[in-house]
PDB file of C-alpha atoms and ligand atoms in Angstrom:
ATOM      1  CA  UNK A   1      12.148 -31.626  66.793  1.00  0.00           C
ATOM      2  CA  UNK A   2      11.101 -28.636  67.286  1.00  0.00           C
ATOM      3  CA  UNK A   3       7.010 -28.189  67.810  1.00  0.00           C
ATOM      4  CA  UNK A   4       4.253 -25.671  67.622  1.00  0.00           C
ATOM      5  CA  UNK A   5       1.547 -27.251  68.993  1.00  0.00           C
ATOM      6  CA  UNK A   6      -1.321 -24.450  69.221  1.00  0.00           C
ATOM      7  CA  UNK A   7      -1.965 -22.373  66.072  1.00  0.00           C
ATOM      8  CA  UNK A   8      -5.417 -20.656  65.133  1.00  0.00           C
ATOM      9  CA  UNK A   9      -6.219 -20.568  61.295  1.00  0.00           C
ATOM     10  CA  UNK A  10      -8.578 -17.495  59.317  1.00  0.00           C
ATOM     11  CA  UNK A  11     -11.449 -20.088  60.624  1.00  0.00           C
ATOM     12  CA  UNK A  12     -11.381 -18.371  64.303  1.00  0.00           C
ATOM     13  CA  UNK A  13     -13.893 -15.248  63.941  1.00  0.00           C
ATOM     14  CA  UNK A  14     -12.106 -13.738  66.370  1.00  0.00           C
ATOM     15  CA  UNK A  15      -8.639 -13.919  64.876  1.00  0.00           C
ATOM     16  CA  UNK A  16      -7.336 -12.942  61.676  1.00  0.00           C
ATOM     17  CA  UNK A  17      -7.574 -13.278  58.620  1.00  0.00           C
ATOM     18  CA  UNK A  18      -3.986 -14.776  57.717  1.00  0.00           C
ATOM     19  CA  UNK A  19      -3.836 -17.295  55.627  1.00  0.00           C
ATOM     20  CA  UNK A  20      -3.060 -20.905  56.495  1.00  0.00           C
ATOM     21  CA  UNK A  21      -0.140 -21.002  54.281  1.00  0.00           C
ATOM     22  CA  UNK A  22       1.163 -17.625  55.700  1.00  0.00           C
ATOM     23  CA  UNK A  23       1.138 -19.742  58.901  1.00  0.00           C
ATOM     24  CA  UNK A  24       3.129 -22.726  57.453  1.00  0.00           C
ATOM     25  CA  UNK A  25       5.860 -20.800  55.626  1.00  0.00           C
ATOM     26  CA  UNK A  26       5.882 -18.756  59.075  1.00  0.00           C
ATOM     27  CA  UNK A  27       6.465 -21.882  60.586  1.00  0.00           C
ATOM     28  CA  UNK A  28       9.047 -23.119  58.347  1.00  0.00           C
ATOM     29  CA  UNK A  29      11.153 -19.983  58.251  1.00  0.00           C
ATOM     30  CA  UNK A  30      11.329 -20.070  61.645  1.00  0.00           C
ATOM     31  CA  UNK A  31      12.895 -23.602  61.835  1.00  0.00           C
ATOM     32  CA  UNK A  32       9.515 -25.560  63.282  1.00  0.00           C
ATOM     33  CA  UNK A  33       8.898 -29.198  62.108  1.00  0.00           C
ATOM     34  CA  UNK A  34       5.619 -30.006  63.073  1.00  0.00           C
ATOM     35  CA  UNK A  35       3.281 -27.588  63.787  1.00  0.00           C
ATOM     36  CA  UNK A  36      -0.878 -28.056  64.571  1.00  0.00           C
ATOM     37  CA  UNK A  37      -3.422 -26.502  63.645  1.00  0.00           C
ATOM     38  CA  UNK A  38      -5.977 -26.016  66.323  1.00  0.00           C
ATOM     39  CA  UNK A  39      -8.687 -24.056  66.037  1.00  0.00           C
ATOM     40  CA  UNK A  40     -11.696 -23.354  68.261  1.00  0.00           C
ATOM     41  CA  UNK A  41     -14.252 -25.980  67.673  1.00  0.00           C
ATOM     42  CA  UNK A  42     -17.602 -24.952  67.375  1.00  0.00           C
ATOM     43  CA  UNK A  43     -19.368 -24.767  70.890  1.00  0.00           C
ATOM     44  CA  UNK A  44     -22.431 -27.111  71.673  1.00  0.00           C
ATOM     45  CA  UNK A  45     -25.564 -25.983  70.265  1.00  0.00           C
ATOM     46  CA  UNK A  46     -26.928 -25.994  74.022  1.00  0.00           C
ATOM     47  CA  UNK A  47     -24.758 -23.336  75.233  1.00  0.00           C
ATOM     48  CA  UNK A  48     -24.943 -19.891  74.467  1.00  0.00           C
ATOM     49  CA  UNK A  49     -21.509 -17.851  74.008  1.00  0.00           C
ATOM     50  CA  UNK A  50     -21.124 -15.323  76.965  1.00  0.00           C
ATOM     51  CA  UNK A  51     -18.587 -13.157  74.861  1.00  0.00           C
ATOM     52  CA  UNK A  52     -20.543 -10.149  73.476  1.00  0.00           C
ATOM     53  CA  UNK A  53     -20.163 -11.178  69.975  1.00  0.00           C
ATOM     54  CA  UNK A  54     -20.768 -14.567  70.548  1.00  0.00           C
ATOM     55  CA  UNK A  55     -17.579 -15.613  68.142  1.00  0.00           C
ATOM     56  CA  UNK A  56     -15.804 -17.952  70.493  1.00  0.00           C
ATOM     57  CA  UNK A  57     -15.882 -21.176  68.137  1.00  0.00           C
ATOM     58  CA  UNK A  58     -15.656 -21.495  64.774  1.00  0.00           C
ATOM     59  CA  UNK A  59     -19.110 -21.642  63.027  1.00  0.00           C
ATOM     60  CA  UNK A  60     -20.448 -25.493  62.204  1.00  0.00           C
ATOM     61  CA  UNK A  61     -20.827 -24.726  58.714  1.00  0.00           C
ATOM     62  CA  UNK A  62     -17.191 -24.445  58.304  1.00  0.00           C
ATOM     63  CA  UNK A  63     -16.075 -27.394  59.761  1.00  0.00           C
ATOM     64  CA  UNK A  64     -15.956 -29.344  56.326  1.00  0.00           C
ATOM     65  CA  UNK A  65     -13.808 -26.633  54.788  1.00  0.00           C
ATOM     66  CA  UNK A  66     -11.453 -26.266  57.450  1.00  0.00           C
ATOM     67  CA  UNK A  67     -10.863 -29.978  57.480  1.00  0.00           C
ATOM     68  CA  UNK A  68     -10.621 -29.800  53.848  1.00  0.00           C
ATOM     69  CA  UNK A  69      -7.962 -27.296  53.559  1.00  0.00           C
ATOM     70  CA  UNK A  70      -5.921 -28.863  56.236  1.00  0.00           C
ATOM     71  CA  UNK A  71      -5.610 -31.726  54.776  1.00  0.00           C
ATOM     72  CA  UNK A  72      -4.700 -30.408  51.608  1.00  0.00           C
ATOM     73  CA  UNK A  73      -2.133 -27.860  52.685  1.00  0.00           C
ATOM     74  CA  UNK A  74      -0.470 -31.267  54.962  1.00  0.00           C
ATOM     75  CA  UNK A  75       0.241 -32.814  51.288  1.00  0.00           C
ATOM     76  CA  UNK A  76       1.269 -29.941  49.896  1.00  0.00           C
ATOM     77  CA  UNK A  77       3.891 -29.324  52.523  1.00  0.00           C
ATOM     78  CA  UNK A  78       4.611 -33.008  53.440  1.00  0.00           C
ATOM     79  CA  UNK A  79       8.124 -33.053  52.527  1.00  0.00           C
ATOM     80  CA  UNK A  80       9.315 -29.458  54.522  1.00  0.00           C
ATOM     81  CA  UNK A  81       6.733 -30.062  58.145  1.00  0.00           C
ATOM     82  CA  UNK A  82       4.825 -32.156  59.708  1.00  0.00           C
ATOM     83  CA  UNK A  83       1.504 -30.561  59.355  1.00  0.00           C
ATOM     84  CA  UNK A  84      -0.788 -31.593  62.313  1.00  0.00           C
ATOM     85  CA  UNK A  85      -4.774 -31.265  62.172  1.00  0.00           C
ATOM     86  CA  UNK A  86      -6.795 -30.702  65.188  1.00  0.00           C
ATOM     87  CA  UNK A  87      -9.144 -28.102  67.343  1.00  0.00           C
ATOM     88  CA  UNK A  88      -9.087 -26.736  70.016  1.00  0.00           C
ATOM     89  CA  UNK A  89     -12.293 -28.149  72.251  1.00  0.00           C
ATOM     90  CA  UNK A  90     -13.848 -25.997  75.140  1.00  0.00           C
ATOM     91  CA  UNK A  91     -14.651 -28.201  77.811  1.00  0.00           C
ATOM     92  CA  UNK A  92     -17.926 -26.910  79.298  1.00  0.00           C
ATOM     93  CA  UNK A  93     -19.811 -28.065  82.308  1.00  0.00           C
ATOM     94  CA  UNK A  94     -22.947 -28.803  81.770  1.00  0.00           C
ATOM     95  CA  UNK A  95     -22.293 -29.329  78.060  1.00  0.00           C
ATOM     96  CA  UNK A  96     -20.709 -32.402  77.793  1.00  0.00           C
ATOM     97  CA  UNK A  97     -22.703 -34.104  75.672  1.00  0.00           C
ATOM     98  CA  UNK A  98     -22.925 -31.757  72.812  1.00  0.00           C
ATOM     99  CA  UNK A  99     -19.106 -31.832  72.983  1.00  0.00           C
ATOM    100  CA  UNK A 100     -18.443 -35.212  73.089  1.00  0.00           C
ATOM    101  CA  UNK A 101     -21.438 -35.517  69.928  1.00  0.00           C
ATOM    102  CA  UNK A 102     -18.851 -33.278  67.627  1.00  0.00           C
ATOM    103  CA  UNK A 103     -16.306 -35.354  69.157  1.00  0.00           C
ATOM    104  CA  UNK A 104     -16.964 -38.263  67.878  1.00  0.00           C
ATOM    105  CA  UNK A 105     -18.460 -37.220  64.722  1.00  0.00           C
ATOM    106  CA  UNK A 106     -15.316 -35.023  63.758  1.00  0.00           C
ATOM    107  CA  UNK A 107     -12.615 -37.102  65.779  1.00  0.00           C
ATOM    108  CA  UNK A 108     -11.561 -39.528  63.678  1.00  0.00           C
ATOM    109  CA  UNK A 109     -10.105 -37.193  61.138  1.00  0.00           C
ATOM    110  CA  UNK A 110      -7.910 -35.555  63.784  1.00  0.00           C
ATOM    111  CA  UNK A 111      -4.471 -36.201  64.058  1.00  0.00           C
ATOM    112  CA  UNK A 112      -3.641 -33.900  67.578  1.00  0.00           C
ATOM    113  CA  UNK A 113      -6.303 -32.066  69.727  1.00  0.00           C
ATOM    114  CA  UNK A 114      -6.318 -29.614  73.082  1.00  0.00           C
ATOM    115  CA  UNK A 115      -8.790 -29.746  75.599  1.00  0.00           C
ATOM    116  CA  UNK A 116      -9.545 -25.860  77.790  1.00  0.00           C
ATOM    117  CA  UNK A 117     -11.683 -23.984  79.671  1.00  0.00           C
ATOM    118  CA  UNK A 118     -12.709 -20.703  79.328  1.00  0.00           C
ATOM    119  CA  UNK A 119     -15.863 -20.757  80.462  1.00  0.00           C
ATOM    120  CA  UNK A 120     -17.373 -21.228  83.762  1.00  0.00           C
ATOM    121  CA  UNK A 121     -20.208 -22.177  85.199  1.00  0.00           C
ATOM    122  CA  UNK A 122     -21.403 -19.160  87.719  1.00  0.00           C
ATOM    123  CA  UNK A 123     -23.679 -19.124  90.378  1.00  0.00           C
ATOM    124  CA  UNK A 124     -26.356 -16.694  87.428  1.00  0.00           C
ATOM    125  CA  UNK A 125     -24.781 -17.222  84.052  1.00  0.00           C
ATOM    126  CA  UNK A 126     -21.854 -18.598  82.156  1.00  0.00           C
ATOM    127  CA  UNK A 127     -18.819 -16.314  81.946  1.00  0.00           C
ATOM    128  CA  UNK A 128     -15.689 -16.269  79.736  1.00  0.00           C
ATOM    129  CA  UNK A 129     -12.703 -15.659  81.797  1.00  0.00           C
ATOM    130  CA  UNK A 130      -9.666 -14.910  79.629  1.00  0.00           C
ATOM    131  CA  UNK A 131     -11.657 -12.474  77.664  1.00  0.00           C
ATOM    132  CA  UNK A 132     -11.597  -8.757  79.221  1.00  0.00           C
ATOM    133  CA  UNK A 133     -10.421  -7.371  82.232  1.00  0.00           C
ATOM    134  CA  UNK A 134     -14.185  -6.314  82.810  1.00  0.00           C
ATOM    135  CA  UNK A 135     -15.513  -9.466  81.989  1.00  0.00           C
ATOM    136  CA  UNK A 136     -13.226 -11.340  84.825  1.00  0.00           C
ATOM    137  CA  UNK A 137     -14.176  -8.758  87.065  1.00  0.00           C
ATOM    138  CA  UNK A 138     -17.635  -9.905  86.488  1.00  0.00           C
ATOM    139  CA  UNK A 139     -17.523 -13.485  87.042  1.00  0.00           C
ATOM    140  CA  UNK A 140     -15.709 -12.608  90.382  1.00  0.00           C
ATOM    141  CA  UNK A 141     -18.774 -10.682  91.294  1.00  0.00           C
ATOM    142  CA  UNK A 142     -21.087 -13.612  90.405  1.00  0.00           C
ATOM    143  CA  UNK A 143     -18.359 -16.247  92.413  1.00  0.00           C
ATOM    144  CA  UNK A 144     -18.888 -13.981  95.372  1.00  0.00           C
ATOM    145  CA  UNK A 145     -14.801 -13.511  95.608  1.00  0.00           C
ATOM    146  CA  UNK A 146     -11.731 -14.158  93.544  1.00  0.00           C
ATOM    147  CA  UNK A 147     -10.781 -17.691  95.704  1.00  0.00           C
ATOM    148  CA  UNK A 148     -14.085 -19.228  94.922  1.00  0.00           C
ATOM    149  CA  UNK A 149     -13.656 -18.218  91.158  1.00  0.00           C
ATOM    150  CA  UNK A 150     -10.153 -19.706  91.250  1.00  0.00           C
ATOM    151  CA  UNK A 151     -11.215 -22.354  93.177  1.00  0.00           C
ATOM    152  CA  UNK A 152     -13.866 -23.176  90.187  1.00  0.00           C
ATOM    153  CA  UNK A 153     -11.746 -22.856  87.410  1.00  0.00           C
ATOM    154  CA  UNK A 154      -9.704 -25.661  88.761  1.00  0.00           C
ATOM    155  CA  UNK A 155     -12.378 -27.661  89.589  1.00  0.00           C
ATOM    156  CA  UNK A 156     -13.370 -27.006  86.178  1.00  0.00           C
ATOM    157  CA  UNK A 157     -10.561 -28.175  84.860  1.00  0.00           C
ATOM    158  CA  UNK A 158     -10.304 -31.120  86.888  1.00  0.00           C
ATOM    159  CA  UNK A 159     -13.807 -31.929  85.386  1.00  0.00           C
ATOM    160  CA  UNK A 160     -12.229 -31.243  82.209  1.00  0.00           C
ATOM    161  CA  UNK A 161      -9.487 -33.787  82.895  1.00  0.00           C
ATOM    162  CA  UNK A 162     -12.246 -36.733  84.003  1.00  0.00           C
ATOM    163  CA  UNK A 163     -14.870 -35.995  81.850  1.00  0.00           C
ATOM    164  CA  UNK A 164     -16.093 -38.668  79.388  1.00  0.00           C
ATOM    165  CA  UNK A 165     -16.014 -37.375  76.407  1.00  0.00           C
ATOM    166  CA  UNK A 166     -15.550 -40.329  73.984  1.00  0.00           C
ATOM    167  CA  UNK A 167     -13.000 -42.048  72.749  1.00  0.00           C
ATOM    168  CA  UNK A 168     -11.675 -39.024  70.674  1.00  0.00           C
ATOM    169  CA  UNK A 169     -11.203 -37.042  73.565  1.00  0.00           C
ATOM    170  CA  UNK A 170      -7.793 -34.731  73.095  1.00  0.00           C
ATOM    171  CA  UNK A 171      -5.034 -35.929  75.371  1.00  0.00           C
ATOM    172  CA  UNK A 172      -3.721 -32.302  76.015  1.00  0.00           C
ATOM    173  CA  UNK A 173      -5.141 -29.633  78.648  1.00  0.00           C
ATOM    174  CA  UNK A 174      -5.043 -26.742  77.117  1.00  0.00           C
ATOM    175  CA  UNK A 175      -2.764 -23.655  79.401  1.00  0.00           C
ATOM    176  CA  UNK A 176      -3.655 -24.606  82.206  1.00  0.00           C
ATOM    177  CA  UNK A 177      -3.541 -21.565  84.299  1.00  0.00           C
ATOM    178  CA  UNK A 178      -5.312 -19.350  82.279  1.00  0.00           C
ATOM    179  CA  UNK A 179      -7.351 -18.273  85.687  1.00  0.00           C
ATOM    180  CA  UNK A 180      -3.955 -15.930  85.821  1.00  0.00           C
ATOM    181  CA  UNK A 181      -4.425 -14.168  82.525  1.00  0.00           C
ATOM    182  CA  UNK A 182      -5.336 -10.870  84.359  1.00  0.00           C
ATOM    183  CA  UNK A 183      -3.412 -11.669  87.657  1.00  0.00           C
ATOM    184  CA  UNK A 184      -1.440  -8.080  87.570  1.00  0.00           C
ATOM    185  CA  UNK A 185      -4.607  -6.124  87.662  1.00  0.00           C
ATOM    186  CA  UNK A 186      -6.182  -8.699  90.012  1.00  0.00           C
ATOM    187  CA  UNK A 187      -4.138 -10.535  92.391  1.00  0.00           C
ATOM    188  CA  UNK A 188      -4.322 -14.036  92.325  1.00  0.00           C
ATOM    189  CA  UNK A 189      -5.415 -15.436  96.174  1.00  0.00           C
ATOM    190  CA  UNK A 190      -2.581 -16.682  98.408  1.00  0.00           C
ATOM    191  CA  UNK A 191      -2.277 -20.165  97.703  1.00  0.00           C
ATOM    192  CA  UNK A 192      -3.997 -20.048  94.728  1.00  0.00           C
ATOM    193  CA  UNK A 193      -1.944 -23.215  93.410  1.00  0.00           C
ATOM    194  CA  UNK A 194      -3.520 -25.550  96.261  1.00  0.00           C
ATOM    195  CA  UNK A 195      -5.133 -27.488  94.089  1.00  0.00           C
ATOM    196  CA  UNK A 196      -2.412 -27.958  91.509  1.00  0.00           C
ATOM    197  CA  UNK A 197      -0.617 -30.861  92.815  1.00  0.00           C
ATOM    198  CA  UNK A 198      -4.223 -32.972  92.667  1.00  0.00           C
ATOM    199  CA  UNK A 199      -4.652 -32.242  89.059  1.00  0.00           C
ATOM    200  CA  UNK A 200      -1.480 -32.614  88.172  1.00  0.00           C
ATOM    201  CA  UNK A 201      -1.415 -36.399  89.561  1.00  0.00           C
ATOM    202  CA  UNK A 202      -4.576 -37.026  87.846  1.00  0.00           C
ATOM    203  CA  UNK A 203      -3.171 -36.008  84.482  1.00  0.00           C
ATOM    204  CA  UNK A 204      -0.359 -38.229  85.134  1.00  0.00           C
ATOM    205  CA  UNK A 205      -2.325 -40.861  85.755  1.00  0.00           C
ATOM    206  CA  UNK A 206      -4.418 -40.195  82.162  1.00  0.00           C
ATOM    207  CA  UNK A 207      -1.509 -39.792  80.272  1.00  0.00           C
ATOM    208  CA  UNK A 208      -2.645 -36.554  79.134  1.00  0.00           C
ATOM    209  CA  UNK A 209      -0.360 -33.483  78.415  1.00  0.00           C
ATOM    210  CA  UNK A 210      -0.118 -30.194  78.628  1.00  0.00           C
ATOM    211  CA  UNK A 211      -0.011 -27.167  76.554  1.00  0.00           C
ATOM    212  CA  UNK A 212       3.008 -25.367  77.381  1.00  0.00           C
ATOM    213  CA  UNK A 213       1.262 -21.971  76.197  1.00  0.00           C
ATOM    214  CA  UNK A 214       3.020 -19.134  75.494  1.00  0.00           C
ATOM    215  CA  UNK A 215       0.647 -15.946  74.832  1.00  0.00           C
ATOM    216  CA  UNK A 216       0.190 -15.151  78.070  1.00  0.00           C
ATOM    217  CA  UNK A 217       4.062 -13.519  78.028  1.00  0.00           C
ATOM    218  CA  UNK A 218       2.208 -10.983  75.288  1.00  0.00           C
ATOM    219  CA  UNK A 219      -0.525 -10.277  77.295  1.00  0.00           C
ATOM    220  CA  UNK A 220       0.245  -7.127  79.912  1.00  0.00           C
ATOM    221  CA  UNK A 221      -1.791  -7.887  82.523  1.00  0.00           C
ATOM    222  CA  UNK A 222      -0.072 -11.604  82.867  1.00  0.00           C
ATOM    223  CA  UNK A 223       3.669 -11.935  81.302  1.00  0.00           C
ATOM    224  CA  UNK A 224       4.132 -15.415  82.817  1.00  0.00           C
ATOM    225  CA  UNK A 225       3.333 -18.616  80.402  1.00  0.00           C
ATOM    226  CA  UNK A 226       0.755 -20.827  81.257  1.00  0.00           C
ATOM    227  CA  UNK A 227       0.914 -23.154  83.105  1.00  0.00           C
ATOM    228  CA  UNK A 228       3.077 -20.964  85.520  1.00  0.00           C
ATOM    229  CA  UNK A 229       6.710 -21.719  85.482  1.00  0.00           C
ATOM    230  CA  UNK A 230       6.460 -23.477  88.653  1.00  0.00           C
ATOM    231  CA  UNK A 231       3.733 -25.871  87.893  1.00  0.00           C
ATOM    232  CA  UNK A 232       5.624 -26.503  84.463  1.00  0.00           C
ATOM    233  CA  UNK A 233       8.570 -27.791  86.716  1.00  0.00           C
ATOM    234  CA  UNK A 234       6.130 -29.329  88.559  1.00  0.00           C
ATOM    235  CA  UNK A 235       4.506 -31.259  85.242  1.00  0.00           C
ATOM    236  CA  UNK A 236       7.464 -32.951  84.429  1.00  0.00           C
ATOM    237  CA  UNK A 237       8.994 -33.642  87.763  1.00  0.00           C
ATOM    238  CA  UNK A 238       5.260 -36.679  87.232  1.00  0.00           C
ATOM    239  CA  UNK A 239       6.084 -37.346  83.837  1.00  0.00           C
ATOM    240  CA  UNK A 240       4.135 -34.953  81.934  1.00  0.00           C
ATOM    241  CA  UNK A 241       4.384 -33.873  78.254  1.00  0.00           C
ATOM    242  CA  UNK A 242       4.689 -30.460  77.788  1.00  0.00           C
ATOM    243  CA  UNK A 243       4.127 -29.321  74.651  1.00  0.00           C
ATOM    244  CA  UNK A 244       4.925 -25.893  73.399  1.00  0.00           C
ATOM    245  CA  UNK A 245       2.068 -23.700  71.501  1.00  0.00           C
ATOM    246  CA  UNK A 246       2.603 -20.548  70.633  1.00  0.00           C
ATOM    247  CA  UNK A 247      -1.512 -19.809  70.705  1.00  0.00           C
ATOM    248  CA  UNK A 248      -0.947 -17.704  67.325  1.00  0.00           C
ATOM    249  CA  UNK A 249      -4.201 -15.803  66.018  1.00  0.00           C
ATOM    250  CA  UNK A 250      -1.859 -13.870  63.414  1.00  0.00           C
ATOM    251  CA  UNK A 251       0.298 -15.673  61.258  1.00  0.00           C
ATOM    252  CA  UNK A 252       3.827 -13.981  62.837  1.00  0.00           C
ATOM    253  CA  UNK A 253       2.950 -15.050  66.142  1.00  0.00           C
ATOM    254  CA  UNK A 254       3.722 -18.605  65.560  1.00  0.00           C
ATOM    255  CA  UNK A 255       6.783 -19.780  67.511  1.00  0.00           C
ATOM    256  CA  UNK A 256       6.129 -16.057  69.772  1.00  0.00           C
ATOM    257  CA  UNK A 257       7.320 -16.750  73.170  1.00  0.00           C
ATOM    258  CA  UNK A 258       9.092 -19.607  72.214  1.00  0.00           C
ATOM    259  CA  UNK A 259      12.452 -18.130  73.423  1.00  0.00           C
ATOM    260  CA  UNK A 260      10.524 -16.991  76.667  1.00  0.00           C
ATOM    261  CA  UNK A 261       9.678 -20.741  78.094  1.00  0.00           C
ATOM    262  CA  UNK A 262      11.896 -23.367  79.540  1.00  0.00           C
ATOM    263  CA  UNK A 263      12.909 -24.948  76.820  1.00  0.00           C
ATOM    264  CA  UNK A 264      14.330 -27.833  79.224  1.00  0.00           C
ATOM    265  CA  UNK A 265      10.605 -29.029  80.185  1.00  0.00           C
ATOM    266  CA  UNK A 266       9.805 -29.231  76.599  1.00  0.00           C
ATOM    267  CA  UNK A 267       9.307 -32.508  75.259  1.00  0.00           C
ATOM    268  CA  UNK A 268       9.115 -32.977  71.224  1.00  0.00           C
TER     269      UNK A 268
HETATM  270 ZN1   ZN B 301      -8.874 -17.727  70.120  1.00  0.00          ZN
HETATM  271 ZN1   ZN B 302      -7.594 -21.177  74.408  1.00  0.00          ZN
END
């Protein structure tokens, strides 16, 4: 079976506006069987969006409609792919209850969900890491240095990974090592991946997966999937699900990159 596990929809204000059918046939043509849609749930009311135009989630008023259409265009398509609904949740620390709120109002419609970070929680302020060169630089200056940021993010996500967040809380980390999305610019530290193994057994031990993300091969400053290749190896070697997602914003994107990961590590 071949799966695309991470698609945006014209619901993300920061993506396109492609239609969800010109994401389907997309998917179709290019041989995909299930596909889900995951777009970027609308943050917690509590926390205010660090990106400058504050359009990091999808807008609450919208959340009827998108489920709506999902489940519409999943009939209408039943018969050529599996049509998956879901979103994408930010994990944020600090926020959890907000998040787990939507969760359970909203999670018992969803079929497949991913759970990420983007944002951390700085020493002054809340900062979005994957979302400028500039803006990275920034949170590094609030950290102090680039380990401690690092060193945050994966304790972030390790938060991320224990956090109660209901009963509907999504089973799959979203890529993982997003920390790296700027690493040519900005080195990551030596041993950066020190705290990999750790999360990685508590994952396990959840029987969570893992998005098996593929933009970050499009972006210049990182060309390497996320997770990294070796911590992908290092997934499954425990038992973890990896699950492909091409992380499309534009309808052509889905399936991008698909040809770039190891297909081996790939489960369903
Ligand atoms: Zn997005
Ligand atoms: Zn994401």
């Amino acid at each position: 079976m071949l799966r695309d596990g991470h698609i945006h929809t014209p619901y993300c204000p920061h993506g396109s506006r492609d239609s969800l059918k010109s994401y389907v046939e997309e998917a179709i043509n290019k041989g995909f069987t299930s596909m889900t849609f995951t777009e970027h749930a609308p943050l917690p009311k509590t926390f205010t969006d660090p990106v400058p135009d504050k359009d990091s989630g999808m807008e609450q008023q919208l959340l009827e409609s998108y489920i709506t259409k999902i489940k519409e265009i999943k009939k209408e398509y039943q018969k050529n792919i599996d049509i998956l609904l879901g979103f994408e949740v930010d994990y944020i620390e600090g926020h959890e209850p907000g998040t787990r709120t939507f969760l359970n109002e909203y999670g018992s419609e969803l079929d497949d969900s991913i759970l990420s970070v983007h944002f951390l929680k700085g020493p002054s302020a809340y900062h979005c890491i994957d979302f400028s060169p500039e803006s990275f630089l920034a949170a590094v200056d609030d950290f102090g240095s680039i380990e401690m940021l690092y060193n945050t993010y994966f304790a972030t996500v390790e938060k991320s990974v224990s956090s109660d967040l209901g009963v509907y809380k999504p089973e799959r980390i979203g890529h993982m090592s997003l920390v790296r999305k700027f690493h040519q610019r900005f080195p990551s530290p030596d041993n950066w991946d020190e705290p990999v193994p750790k999360l990685l057994r508590q994952i396990a031990e959840k029987n969570y997966q893992l998005d098996y993300n593929a933009a970050g091969f499009f972006k210049s400053l990182c060309q390497e999937s996320y997770p990294a290749p070796h911590i992908a190896e290092q997934a499954v070697e425990l038992g973890i699900p990896l699950i492909y997602g091409s992380d499309a914003h534009i309808s052509n994107a889905v399936g991008q990159g698909f040809n770039k990961i190891n297909q081996t590590l790939i489960k369903g």
